[in-house]
Tab-separated table of C-alpha atoms in Angstrom:
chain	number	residue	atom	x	y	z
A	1	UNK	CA	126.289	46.006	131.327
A	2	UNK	CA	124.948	48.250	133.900
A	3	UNK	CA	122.172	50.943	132.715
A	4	UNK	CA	124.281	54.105	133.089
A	5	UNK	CA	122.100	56.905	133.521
A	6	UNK	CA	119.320	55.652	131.109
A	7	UNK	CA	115.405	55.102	132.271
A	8	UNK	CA	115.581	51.848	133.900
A	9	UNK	CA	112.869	49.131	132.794
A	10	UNK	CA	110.189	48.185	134.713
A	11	UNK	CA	108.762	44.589	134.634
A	12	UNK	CA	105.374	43.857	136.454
A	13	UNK	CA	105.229	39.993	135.798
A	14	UNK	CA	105.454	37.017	138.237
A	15	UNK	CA	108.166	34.844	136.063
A	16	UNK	CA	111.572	36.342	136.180
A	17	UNK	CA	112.223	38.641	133.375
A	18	UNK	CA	116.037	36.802	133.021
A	19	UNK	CA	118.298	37.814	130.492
A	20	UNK	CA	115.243	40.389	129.167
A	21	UNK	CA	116.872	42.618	132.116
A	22	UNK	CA	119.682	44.153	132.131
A	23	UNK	CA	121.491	45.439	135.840
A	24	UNK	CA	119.757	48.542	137.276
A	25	UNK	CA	116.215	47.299	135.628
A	26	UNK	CA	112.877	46.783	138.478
A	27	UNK	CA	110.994	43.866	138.550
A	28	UNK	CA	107.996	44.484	140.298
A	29	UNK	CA	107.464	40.391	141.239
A	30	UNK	CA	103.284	40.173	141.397
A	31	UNK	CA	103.761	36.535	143.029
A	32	UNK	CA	105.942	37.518	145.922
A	33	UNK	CA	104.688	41.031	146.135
A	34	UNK	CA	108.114	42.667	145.664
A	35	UNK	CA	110.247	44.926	144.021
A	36	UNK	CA	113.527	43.973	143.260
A	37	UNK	CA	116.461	45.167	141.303
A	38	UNK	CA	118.657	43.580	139.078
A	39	UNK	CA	121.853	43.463	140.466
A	40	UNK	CA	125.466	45.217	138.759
A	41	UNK	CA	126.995	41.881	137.958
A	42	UNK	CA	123.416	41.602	135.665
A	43	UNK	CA	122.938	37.833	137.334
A	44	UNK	CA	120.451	38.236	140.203
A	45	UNK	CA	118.080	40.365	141.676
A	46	UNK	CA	118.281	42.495	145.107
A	47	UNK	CA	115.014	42.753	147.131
A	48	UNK	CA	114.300	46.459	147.898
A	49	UNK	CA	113.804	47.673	151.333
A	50	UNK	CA	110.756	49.504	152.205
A	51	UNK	CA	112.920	52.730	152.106
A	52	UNK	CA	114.143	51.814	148.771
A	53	UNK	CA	110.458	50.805	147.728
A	54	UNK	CA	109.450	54.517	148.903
A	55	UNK	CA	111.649	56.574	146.796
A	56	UNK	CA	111.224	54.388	144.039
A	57	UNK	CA	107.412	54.712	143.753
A	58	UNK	CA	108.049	58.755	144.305
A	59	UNK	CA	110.311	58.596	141.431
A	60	UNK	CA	108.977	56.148	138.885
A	61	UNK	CA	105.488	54.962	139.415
A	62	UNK	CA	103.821	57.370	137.478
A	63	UNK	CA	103.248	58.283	133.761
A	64	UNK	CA	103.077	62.294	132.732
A	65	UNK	CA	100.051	63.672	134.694
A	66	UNK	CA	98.262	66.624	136.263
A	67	UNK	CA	95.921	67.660	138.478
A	68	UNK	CA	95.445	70.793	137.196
A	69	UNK	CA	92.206	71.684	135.425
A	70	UNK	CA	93.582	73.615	132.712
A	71	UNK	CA	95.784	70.825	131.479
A	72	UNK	CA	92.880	68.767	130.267
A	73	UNK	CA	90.978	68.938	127.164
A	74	UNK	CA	87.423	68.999	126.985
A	75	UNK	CA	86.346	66.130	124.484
A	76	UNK	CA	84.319	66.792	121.085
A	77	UNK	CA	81.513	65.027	121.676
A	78	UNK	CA	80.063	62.661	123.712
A	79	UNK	CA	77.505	59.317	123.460
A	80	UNK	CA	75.666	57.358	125.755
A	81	UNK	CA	73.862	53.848	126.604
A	82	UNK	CA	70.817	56.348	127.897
A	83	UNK	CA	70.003	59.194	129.203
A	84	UNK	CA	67.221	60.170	131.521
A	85	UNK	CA	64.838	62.979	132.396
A	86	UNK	CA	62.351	64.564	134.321
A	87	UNK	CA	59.347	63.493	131.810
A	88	UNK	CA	56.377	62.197	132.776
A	89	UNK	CA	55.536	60.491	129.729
A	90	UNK	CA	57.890	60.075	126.792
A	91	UNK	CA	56.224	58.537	123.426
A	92	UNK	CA	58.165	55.158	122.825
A	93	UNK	CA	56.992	55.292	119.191
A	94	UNK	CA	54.500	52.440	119.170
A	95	UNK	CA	51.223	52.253	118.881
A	96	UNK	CA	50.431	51.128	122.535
A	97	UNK	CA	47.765	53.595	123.985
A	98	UNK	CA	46.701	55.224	121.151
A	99	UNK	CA	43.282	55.430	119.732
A	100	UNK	CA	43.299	56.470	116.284
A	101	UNK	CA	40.397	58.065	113.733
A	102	UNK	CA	40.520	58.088	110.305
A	103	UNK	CA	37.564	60.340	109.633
A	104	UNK	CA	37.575	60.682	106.053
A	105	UNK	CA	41.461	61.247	106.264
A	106	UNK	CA	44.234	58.879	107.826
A	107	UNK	CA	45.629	58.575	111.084
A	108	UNK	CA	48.705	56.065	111.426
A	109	UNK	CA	51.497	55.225	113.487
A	110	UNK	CA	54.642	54.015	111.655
A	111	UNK	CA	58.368	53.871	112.153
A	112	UNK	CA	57.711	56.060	115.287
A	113	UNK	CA	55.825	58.539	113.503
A	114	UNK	CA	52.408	59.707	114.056
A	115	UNK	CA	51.148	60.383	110.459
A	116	UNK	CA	47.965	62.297	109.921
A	117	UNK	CA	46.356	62.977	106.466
A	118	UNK	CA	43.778	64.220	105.241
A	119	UNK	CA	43.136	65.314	101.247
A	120	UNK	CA	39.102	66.334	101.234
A	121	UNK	CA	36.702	68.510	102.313
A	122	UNK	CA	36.085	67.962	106.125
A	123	UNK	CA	38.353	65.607	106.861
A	124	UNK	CA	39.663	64.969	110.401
A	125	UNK	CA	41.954	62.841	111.075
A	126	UNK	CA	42.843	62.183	114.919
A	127	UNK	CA	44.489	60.205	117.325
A	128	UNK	CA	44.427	60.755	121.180
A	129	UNK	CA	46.400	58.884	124.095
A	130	UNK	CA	45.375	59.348	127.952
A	131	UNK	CA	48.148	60.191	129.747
A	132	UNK	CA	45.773	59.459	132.771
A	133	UNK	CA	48.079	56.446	134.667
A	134	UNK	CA	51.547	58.396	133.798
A	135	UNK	CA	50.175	61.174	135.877
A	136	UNK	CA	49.609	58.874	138.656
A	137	UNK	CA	46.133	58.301	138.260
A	138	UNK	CA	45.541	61.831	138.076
A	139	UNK	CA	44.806	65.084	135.380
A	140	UNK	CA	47.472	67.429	134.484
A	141	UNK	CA	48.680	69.560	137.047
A	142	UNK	CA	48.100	73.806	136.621
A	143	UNK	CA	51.731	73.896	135.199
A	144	UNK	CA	53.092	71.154	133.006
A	145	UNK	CA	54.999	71.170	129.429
A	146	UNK	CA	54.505	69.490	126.073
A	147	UNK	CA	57.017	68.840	123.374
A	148	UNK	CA	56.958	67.387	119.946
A	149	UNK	CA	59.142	67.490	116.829
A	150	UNK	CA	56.881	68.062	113.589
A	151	UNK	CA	57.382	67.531	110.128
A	152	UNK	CA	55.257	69.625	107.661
A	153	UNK	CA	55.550	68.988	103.515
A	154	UNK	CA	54.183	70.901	101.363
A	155	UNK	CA	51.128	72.371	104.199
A	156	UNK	CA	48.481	74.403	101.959
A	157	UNK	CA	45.666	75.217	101.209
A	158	UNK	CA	44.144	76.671	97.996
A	159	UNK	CA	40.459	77.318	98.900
A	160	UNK	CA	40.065	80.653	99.704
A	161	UNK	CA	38.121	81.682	102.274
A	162	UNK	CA	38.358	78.264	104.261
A	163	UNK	CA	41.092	76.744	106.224
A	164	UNK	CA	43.067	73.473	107.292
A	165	UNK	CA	44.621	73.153	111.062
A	166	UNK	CA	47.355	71.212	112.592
A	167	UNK	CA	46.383	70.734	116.378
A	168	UNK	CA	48.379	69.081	119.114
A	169	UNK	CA	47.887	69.502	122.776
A	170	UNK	CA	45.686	68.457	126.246
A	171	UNK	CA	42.001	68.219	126.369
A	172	UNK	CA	39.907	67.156	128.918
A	173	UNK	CA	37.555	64.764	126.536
A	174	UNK	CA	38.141	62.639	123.121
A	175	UNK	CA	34.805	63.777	122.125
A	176	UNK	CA	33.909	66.619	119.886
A	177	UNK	CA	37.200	66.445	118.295
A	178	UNK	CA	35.395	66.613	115.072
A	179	UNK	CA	34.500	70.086	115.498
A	180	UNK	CA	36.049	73.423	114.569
A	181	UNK	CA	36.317	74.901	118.300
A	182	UNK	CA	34.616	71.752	120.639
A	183	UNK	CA	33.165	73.185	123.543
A	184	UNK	CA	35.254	71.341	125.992
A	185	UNK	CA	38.634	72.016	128.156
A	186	UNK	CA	41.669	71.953	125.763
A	187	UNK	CA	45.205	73.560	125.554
A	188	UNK	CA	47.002	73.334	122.405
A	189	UNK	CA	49.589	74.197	119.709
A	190	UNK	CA	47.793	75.133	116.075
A	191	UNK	CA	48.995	75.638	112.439
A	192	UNK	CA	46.922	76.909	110.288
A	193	UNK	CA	46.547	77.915	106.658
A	194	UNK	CA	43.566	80.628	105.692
A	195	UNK	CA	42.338	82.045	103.050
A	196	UNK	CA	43.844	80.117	99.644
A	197	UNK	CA	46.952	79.666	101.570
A	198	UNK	CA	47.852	83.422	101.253
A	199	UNK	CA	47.869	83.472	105.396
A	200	UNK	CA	49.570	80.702	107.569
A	201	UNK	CA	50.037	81.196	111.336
A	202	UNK	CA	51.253	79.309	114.296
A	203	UNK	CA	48.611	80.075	117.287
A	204	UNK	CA	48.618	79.453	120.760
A	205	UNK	CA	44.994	77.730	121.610
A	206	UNK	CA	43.066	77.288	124.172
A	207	UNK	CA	38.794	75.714	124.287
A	208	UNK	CA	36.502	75.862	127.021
A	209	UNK	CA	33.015	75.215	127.620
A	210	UNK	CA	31.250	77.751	125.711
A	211	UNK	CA	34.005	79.633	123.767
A	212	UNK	CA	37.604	79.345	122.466
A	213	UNK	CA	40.844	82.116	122.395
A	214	UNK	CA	44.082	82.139	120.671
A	215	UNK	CA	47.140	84.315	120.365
A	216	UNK	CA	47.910	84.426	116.471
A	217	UNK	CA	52.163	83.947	115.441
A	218	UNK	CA	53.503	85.334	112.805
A	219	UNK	CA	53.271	84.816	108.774
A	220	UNK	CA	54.772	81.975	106.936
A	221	UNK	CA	55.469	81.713	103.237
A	222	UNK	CA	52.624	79.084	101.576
A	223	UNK	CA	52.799	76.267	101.120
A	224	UNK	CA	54.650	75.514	104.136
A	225	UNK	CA	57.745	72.792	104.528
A	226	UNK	CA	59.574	72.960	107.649
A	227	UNK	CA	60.290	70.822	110.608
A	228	UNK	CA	59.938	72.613	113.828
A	229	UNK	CA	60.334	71.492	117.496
A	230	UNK	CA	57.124	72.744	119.291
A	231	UNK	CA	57.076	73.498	123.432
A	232	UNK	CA	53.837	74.053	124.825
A	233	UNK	CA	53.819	75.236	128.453
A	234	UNK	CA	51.109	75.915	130.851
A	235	UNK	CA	52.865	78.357	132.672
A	236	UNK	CA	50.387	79.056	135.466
A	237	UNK	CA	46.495	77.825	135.752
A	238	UNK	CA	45.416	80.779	133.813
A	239	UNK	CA	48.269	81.435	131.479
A	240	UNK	CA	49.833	79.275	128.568
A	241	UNK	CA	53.095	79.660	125.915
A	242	UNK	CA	53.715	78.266	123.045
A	243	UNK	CA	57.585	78.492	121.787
A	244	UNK	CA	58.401	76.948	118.043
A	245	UNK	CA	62.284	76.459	117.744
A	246	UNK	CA	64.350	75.358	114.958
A	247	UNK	CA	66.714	73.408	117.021
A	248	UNK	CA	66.150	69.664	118.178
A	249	UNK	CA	67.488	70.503	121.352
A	250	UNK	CA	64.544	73.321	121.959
A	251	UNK	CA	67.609	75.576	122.369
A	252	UNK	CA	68.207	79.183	120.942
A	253	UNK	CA	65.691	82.054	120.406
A	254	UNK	CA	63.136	80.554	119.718
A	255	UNK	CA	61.262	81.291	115.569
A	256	UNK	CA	58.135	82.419	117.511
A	257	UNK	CA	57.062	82.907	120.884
A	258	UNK	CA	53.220	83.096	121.267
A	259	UNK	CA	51.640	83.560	124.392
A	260	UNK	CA	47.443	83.522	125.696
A	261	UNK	CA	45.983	84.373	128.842
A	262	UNK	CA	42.362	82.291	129.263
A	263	UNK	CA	39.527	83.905	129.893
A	264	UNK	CA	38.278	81.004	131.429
A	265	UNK	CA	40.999	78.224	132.964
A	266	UNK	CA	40.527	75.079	131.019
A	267	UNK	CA	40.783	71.961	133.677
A	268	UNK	CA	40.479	68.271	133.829
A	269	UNK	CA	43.122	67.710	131.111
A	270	UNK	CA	44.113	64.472	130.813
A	271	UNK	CA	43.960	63.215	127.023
A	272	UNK	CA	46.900	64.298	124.748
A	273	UNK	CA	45.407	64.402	120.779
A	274	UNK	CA	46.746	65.715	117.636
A	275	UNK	CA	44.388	65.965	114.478
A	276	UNK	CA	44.187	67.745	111.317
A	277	UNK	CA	41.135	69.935	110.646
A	278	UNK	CA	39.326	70.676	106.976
A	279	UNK	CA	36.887	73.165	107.028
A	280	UNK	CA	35.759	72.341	102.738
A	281	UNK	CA	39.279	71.781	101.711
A	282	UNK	CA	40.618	69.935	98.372
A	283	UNK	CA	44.131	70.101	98.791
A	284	UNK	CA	45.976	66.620	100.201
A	285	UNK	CA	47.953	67.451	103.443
A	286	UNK	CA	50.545	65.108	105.737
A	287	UNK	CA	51.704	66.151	108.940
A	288	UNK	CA	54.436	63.602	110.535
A	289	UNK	CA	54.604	64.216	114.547
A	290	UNK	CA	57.998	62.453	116.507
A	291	UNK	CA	59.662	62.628	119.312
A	292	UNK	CA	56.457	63.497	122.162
A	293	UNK	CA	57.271	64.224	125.543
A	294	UNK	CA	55.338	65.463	128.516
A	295	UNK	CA	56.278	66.838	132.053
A	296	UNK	CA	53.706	67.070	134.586
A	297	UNK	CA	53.707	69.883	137.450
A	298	UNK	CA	56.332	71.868	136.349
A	299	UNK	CA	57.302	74.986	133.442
A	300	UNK	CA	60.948	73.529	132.841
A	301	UNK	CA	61.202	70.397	130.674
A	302	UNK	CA	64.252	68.726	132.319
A	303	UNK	CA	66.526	66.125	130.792
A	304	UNK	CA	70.673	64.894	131.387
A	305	UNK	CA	71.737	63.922	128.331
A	306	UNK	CA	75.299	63.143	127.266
A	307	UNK	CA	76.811	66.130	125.725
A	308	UNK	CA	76.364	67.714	129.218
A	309	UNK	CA	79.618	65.771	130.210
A	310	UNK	CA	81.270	68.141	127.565
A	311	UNK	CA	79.546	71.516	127.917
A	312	UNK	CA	82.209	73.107	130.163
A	313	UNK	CA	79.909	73.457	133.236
A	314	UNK	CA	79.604	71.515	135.974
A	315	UNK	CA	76.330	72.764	136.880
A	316	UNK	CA	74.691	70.264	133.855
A	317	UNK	CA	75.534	66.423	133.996
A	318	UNK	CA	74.700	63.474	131.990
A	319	UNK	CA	72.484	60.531	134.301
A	320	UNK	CA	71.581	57.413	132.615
A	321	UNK	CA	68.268	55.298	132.939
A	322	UNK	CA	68.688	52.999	135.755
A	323	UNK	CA	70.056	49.751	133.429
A	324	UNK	CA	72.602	46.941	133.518
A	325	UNK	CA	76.304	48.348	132.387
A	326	UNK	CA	75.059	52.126	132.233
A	327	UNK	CA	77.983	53.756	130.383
A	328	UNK	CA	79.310	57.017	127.923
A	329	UNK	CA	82.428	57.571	126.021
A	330	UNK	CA	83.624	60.576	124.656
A	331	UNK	CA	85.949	61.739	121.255
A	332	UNK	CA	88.427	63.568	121.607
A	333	UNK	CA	88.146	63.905	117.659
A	334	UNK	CA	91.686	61.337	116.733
A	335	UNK	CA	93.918	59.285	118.183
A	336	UNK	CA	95.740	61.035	121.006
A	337	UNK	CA	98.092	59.494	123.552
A	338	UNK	CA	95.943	59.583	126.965
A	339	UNK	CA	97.649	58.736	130.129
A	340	UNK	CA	95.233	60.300	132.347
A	341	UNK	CA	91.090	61.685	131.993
A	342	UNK	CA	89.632	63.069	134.810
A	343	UNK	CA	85.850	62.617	135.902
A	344	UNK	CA	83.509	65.329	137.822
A	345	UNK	CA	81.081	62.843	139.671
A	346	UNK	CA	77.569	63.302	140.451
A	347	UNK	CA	75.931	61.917	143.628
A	348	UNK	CA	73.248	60.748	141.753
A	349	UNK	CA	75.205	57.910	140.738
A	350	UNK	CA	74.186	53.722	142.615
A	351	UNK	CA	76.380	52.042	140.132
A	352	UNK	CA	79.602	50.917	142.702
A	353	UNK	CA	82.385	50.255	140.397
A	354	UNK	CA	83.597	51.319	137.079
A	355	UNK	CA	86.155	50.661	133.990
A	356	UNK	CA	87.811	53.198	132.362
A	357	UNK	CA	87.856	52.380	129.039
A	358	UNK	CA	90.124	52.985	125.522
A	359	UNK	CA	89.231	52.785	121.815
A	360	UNK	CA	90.107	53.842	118.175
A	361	UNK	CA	86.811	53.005	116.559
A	362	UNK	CA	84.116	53.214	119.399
A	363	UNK	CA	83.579	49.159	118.943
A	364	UNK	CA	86.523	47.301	120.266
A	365	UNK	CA	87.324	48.309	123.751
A	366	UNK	CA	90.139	47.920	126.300
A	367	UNK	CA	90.267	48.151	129.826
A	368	UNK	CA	92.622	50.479	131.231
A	369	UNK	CA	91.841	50.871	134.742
A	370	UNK	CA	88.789	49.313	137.173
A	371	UNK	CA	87.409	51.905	140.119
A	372	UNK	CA	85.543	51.475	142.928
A	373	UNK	CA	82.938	54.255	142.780
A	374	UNK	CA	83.567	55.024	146.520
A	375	UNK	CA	87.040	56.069	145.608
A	376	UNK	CA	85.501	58.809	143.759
A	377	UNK	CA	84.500	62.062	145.194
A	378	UNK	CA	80.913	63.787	144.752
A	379	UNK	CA	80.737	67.210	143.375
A	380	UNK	CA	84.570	67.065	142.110
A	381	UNK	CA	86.966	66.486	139.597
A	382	UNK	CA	88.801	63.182	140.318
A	383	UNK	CA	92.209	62.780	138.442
A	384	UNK	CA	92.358	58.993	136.970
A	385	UNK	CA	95.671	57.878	135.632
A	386	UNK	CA	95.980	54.808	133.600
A	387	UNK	CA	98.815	53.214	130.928
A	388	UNK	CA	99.290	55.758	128.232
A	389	UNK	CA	96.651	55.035	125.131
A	390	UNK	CA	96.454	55.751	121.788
A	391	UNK	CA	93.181	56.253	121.040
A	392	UNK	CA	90.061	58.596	120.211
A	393	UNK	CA	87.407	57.249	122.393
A	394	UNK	CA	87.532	57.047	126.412
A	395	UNK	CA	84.768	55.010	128.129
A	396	UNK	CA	83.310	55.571	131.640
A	397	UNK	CA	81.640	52.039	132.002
A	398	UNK	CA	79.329	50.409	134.565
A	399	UNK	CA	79.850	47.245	135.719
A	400	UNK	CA	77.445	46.311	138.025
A	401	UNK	CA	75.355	43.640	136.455
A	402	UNK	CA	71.900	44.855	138.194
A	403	UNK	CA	70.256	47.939	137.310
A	404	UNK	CA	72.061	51.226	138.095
A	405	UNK	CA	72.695	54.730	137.394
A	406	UNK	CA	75.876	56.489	136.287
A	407	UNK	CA	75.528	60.430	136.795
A	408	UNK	CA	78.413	62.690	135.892
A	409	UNK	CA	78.686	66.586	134.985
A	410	UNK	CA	82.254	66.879	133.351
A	411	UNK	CA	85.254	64.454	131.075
A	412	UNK	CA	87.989	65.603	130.325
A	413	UNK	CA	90.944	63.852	128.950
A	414	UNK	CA	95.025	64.840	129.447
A	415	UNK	CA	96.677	65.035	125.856
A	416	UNK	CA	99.951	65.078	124.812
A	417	UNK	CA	102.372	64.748	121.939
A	418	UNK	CA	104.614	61.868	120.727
A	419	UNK	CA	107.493	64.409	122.319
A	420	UNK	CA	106.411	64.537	125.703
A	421	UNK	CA	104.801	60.443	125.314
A	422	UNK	CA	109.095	59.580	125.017
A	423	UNK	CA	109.814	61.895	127.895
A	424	UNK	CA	107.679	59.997	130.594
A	425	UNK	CA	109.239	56.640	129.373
A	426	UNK	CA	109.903	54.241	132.553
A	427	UNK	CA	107.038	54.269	134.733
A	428	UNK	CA	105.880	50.900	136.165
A	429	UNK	CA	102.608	50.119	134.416
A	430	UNK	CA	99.331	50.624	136.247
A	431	UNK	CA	96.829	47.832	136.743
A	432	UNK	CA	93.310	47.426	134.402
A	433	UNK	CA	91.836	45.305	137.213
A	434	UNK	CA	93.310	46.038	140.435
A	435	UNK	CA	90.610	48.536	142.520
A	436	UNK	CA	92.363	48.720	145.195
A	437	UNK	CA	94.724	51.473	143.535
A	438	UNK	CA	94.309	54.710	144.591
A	439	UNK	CA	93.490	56.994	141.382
A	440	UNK	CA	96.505	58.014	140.579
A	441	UNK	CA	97.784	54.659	140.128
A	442	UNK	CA	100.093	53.875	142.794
């Protein structure tokens, strides 16, 4: 019988759909590159004008979408294959570079962890890497920045009137490390526990030939377990700060901010060390450094990583390395039915196409729609609809085999209920494959 009044369907297929259709149904015939309609008697098919084809496709191509902002969601989370950044040297957590000194203590590298001990008196325990060739054959620049996540268990000291010290930063020779204050160039982060542990500071250091300076922090409880993200910044040639936060993302007010203006500039730096320091010392000591990255001629440590695709400003964006298949996905925190996400690209993007992708466990993926990245505009939100999904996890996907970069400030995904899923019933399905759709589908 004829559909009276109901949503027609709409078969995309190249065979006939036959007695599957019923009169009033669309067969949208891939092989002939038609759209027909199955006739009242329910025992053929008409072929559609182009007039007929037009108000069709204004009527019935599309599922329930919007190109207004406020309509999407802004995802949980979001993960990537990579992300990039501004550093001029980021520590891959090997050994590769590094020269290391036991000196009476240890000094190891292990599961990407720089692990100094030391458990007597005068130990000193080292390791140094020359950042020389990251640089570009070249010593640090009058403003650069240091970071590095450390893990401290247990720090102390129980002889009183001596001291231990935790030391990471620049220096302009591996010599004289041995020494309390070596009279050479050096910027650097300290710890320190005085005095029978009854006085621990964080310090702001700097050496030169002849004499040494420091800006002392404030008092910690002894002994001392924490882990703290350090930033060390040579601010200008003649000024340093050193900021300790609590937060892996060096984000927040920071627990101290310690800052030292040098009496004499230190220069030539070109060496990054770390090393723990025993000045007649019995207790045993472990300091665990991770995560060490440096940025050369500049006071703003600068990185894209993925969570700036769901911070709500388009000023940040996520950029990957340049790689094979760059790609991120987002959670929108369960499954949701998805008919639409929407993408604010970055021009620093040389991948050329992408797949938008749909999953419920962030393993098995599916293909919803394939985009050439010309279609997509710079600096905007671009409105991408696809075949509704139920899923939690939407994939922006490189697929350029060679290595490229995807760059993007903002995802957002379209939700909407099971209710409003049955109301946008009968819309001909949109291609995974075909780029040659504009994004909205049609």
């Amino acid at each position: 019988m004829p559909n009276m009044g109901g949503a027609a369907s709409i078969f995309k297929q190249a065979s006939d759909p036959g007695t599957s259709a019923v009169a009033g149904d669309l067969w949208s015939d891939t092989d002939n590159e038609t759209l027909k309609r199955r006739n009242d008697a329910n025992d053929g098919w008409i072929t559609l004008n182009s007039s007929e084809k037009a108000d069709v496709s204004a009527k019935t191509v599309t599922t329930k979408a919007s190109s207004t902002i406020g309509d999407y969601t802004t995802p949980s989370s979001a993960t990537a294959s990579s992300f990039d950044s501004d550093a001029t040297f980021t520590w891959d957590g090997s050994a590769t570079g590094w020269t290391l000194t036991d000196d009476g203590g240890s000094a190891t590298i292990s599961s990407s962890q720089l692990i100094l001990t030391a458990n007597s008196s005068n130990d000193v325990p080292r390791a140094t890497y020359d950042l020389y060739s990251a640089m570009g054959d070249s010593n640090a620049a009058n403003t650069w920045v240091l970071r590095f996540k450390v893990i401290f268990d247990g720090f102390n000291n129980t002889a009183s009137g001596q001291a231990v010290g935790f030391n990471l930063g620049l220096t302009d020779s591996t010599s004289n490390l041995d020494q309390e204050d070596a009279s050479q160039s050096t910027i650097f982060a300290k710890r320190a526990a005085h005095g029978a542990g009854s006085n621990q500071n964080y310090y702001m250091s700097y050496w030169f030939s002849g004499g040494s300076g420091g800006t002392a922090g404030a008092y910690a409880s002894s002994p001392y377990t924490a882990t703290r993200y350090l930033e060390v910044t040579r601010t200008a040639a003649g000024t340093a700060t050193l900021k300790v936060f609590t937060a892996s993302t060096f984000t927040g007010t920071p627990e101290y901010t310690l800052n030292v203006s040098f009496s004499t500039n230190p220069t030539n730096l070109r060496y990054m060390f770390a090393r723990i320091f025993y000045q007649a010392v019995s207790d045993s000591n472990t300091v665990k450094v991770e995560d060490i990255v440096f940025y050369n001629n500049t006071t703003t440590a600068v990185e894209y990583p993925a969570n700036n695709v769901v911070d709500n400003n388009t000023a940040t964006y996520w950029k990957s390395n340049s790689e094979s298949n760059p790609n991120i996905y987002v959670d929108v925190g369960s499954n949701k039915n998805v008919s639409q996400l929407t993408i604010f690209q970055n021009s620093a993007t040389t991948a050329t196409e992408i797949k938008v992708q749909s999953s419920t466990n962030a393993s098995d993926w599916t293909d919803v729609r394939k985009i050439s990245v010309s279609n997509l505009s710079d600096g905007a939100y671009n409105y991408i609809r696809f075949n509704s999904q139920l899923a939690r996890y939407f994939r922006i996907y490189g697929t350029d085999g060679s290595a490229k970069i995807l760059a993007i400030n903002e995802i957002k995904c379209e939700e909407f209920s099971d209710g409003e899923q049955a109301d946008s019933h009968g819309h001909l399905p949109i291609s995974a494959t075909d780029t040659s759709l504009a994004l909205n589908g049609t």
